[in-house]
C-alpha atoms as one frame of an Amber mdcrd trajectory, in Angstrom:
protein
 -42.311 -23.457  24.399 -40.211 -26.766  24.278 -41.945 -30.079  23.068 -44.377
 -31.615  25.444 -44.701 -28.507  27.561 -48.229 -27.456  28.651 -49.236 -24.036
  29.015 -51.844 -23.188  31.896 -55.428 -22.256  30.676 -57.724 -19.610  32.044
 -61.131 -20.749  33.657 -62.720 -19.030  30.646 -60.671 -21.347  28.346 -61.370
 -24.528  30.482 -65.236 -23.649  30.224 -64.887 -23.068  26.564 -63.360 -26.417
  26.151 -65.943 -28.115  28.305 -68.695 -26.499  26.023 -67.219 -27.583  22.792
 -66.754 -31.073  24.124 -70.278 -31.290  25.268 -71.742 -29.859  21.969 -69.571
 -32.619  20.060 -69.947 -35.555  22.492 -73.404 -36.987  21.196 -71.811 -37.281
  17.548 -68.439 -38.555  18.053 -68.367 -42.078  16.673 -66.462 -45.182  17.861
 -66.405 -48.091  15.273 -69.129 -46.263  13.415 -71.379 -46.221  16.348 -72.773
 -43.048  18.030 -72.847 -42.934  21.911 -76.019 -43.993  23.421 -75.391 -41.682
  26.440 -73.095 -39.047  27.565 -71.949 -37.532  30.913 -70.263 -33.999  30.833
 -68.781 -32.493  34.016 -67.400 -28.889  34.582 -65.904 -28.011  37.828 -66.596
 -24.810  39.752 -64.482 -21.806  38.474 -63.557 -23.911  35.412 -60.984 -26.015
  37.345 -61.390 -29.122  35.075 -63.794 -30.696  32.468 -64.524 -34.289  31.502
 -66.752 -35.525  28.500 -67.653 -39.071  28.733 -69.127 -40.962  25.798 -70.848
 -44.338  26.424 -70.995 -46.920  23.314 -72.665 -50.228  22.841 -70.558 -52.015
  20.140 -71.889 -55.186  18.312 -69.170 -57.538  17.446 -69.280 -59.545  14.017
 -70.407 -62.687  15.965 -73.298 -60.557  17.430 -71.935 -60.290  21.036 -72.000
 -56.793  22.659 -69.379 -55.082  24.539 -69.236 -51.510  25.902 -66.836 -48.688
  25.684 -66.249 -45.537  27.416 -64.441 -42.559  25.667 -63.373 -39.764  28.178
 -61.917 -36.637  26.957 -60.678 -34.176  29.710 -58.972 -30.974  30.428 -57.799
 -28.604  33.334 -56.463 -25.330  34.324 -53.060 -26.633  34.276 -53.466 -26.843
  30.520 -53.535 -30.747  30.630 -55.797 -32.213  28.207 -56.127 -35.803  26.964
 -58.402 -38.665  25.658 -58.595 -42.014  27.248 -60.923 -45.170  26.682 -62.210
 -48.064  28.886 -63.312 -51.315  27.243 -65.634 -53.965  29.016 -63.446 -56.738
  27.401 -60.565 -55.644  29.808 -62.434 -53.830  32.409 -65.351 -55.443  34.282
 -65.916 -52.146  35.907 -67.407 -50.721  32.697 -70.358 -53.075  32.724 -70.796
 -52.506  36.468 -70.915 -48.721  35.692 -73.510 -49.222  32.970 -75.701 -51.446
  35.300 -75.556 -48.619  37.818 -76.545 -46.118  35.282 -79.756 -48.283  34.389
 -80.407 -48.216  38.102 -80.662 -44.396  38.523 -83.893 -43.232  40.199 -86.555
 -41.558  38.202 -86.616 -37.811  38.023 -89.804 -35.968  39.217 -90.729 -32.728
  37.743 -91.708 -29.880  40.293 -94.040 -27.024  39.781 -93.429 -24.134  42.105
 -96.198 -23.672  44.802 -98.076 -26.764  43.349 -98.207 -30.067  44.843 -95.120
 -31.818  46.355 -92.655 -29.134  47.208 -88.877 -29.717  47.903 -87.404 -26.557
  49.688 -83.805 -27.732  49.412 -81.984 -25.293  47.165 -79.802 -26.494  44.123
 -76.118 -26.142  45.117 -74.160 -23.682  43.017 -70.776 -24.767  43.731 -68.945
 -28.095  43.012 -69.148 -29.964  39.975 -71.941 -29.466  37.270 -72.971 -32.826
  35.719 -74.954 -33.059  32.422 -76.169 -36.488  31.619 -77.948 -37.322  28.316
 -79.518 -40.916  27.194 -81.388 -41.408  23.945 -82.417 -44.822  24.904 -84.322
 -44.135  28.169 -87.478 -45.774  28.969 -90.657 -44.587  30.709 -94.193 -45.699
  31.663 -95.920 -48.876  31.882 -95.209 -49.585  28.213 -91.712 -48.575  28.643
 -91.832 -46.047  25.809 -88.428 -44.855  24.364 -87.612 -41.377  25.338 -84.383
 -39.416  25.341 -83.571 -37.644  28.752 -81.045 -34.858  29.757 -80.580 -34.473
  33.403 -78.367 -31.549  34.592 -77.400 -31.197  38.375 -74.679 -30.449  40.713
 -72.475 -32.657  42.946 -75.276 -33.694  45.118 -77.437 -35.228  42.227 -78.154
 -39.073  41.793 -76.187 -38.787  38.425 -73.112 -37.236  40.419 -73.212 -40.005
  43.002 -73.435 -42.699  40.316 -70.426 -41.312  38.412 -68.255 -40.811  41.428
 -68.700 -44.455  42.048 -68.236 -45.451  38.474 -65.236 -43.337  38.226 -63.559
 -44.847  41.181 -64.142 -48.240  39.714 -62.795 -47.264  36.334 -59.747 -45.532
  37.665 -57.211 -48.369  36.608 -58.965 -49.213  33.266 -58.307 -46.011  31.387
 -55.733 -46.441  28.369 -54.764 -43.982  25.766 -55.285 -46.733  23.047 -58.675
 -46.772  21.399 -60.148 -50.036  21.518 -60.380 -52.027  18.301
């Protein structure tokens, strides 16, 4: 293989890469900060995956900025790691404000109470969102949440809009 050559990956390899990235995603630090949220995607048939970590960084003067770390891979054997920083990309803050506006999730008990008969889609892109600083109830109690769903979920819609806004922001250089 020549330098820079990429070998195609099988869908099983892509899914294994996605699982490894998801398992590590909550622990990968940026400037000694752990992510406060992650969003992992795996496309149907293992076509591609992404693992996104969201960081709140406190500057020495106390100011806050936000960083997104995005690892990715696909069937073509392409892999990479890119970053977006709110200092150079206003779309980072916009994406995080939209994250905070995600609608609440309602648990459902089969054959009891409110039934939603719409089946979950089993094709498309699977999304797994995690946030350890979520809030709930009148007292705004701190909770951690995990939301998993397909391409028709509010998390998927949020990320599709955020990703479109972030498209020109990604850089291979980790923000300092």
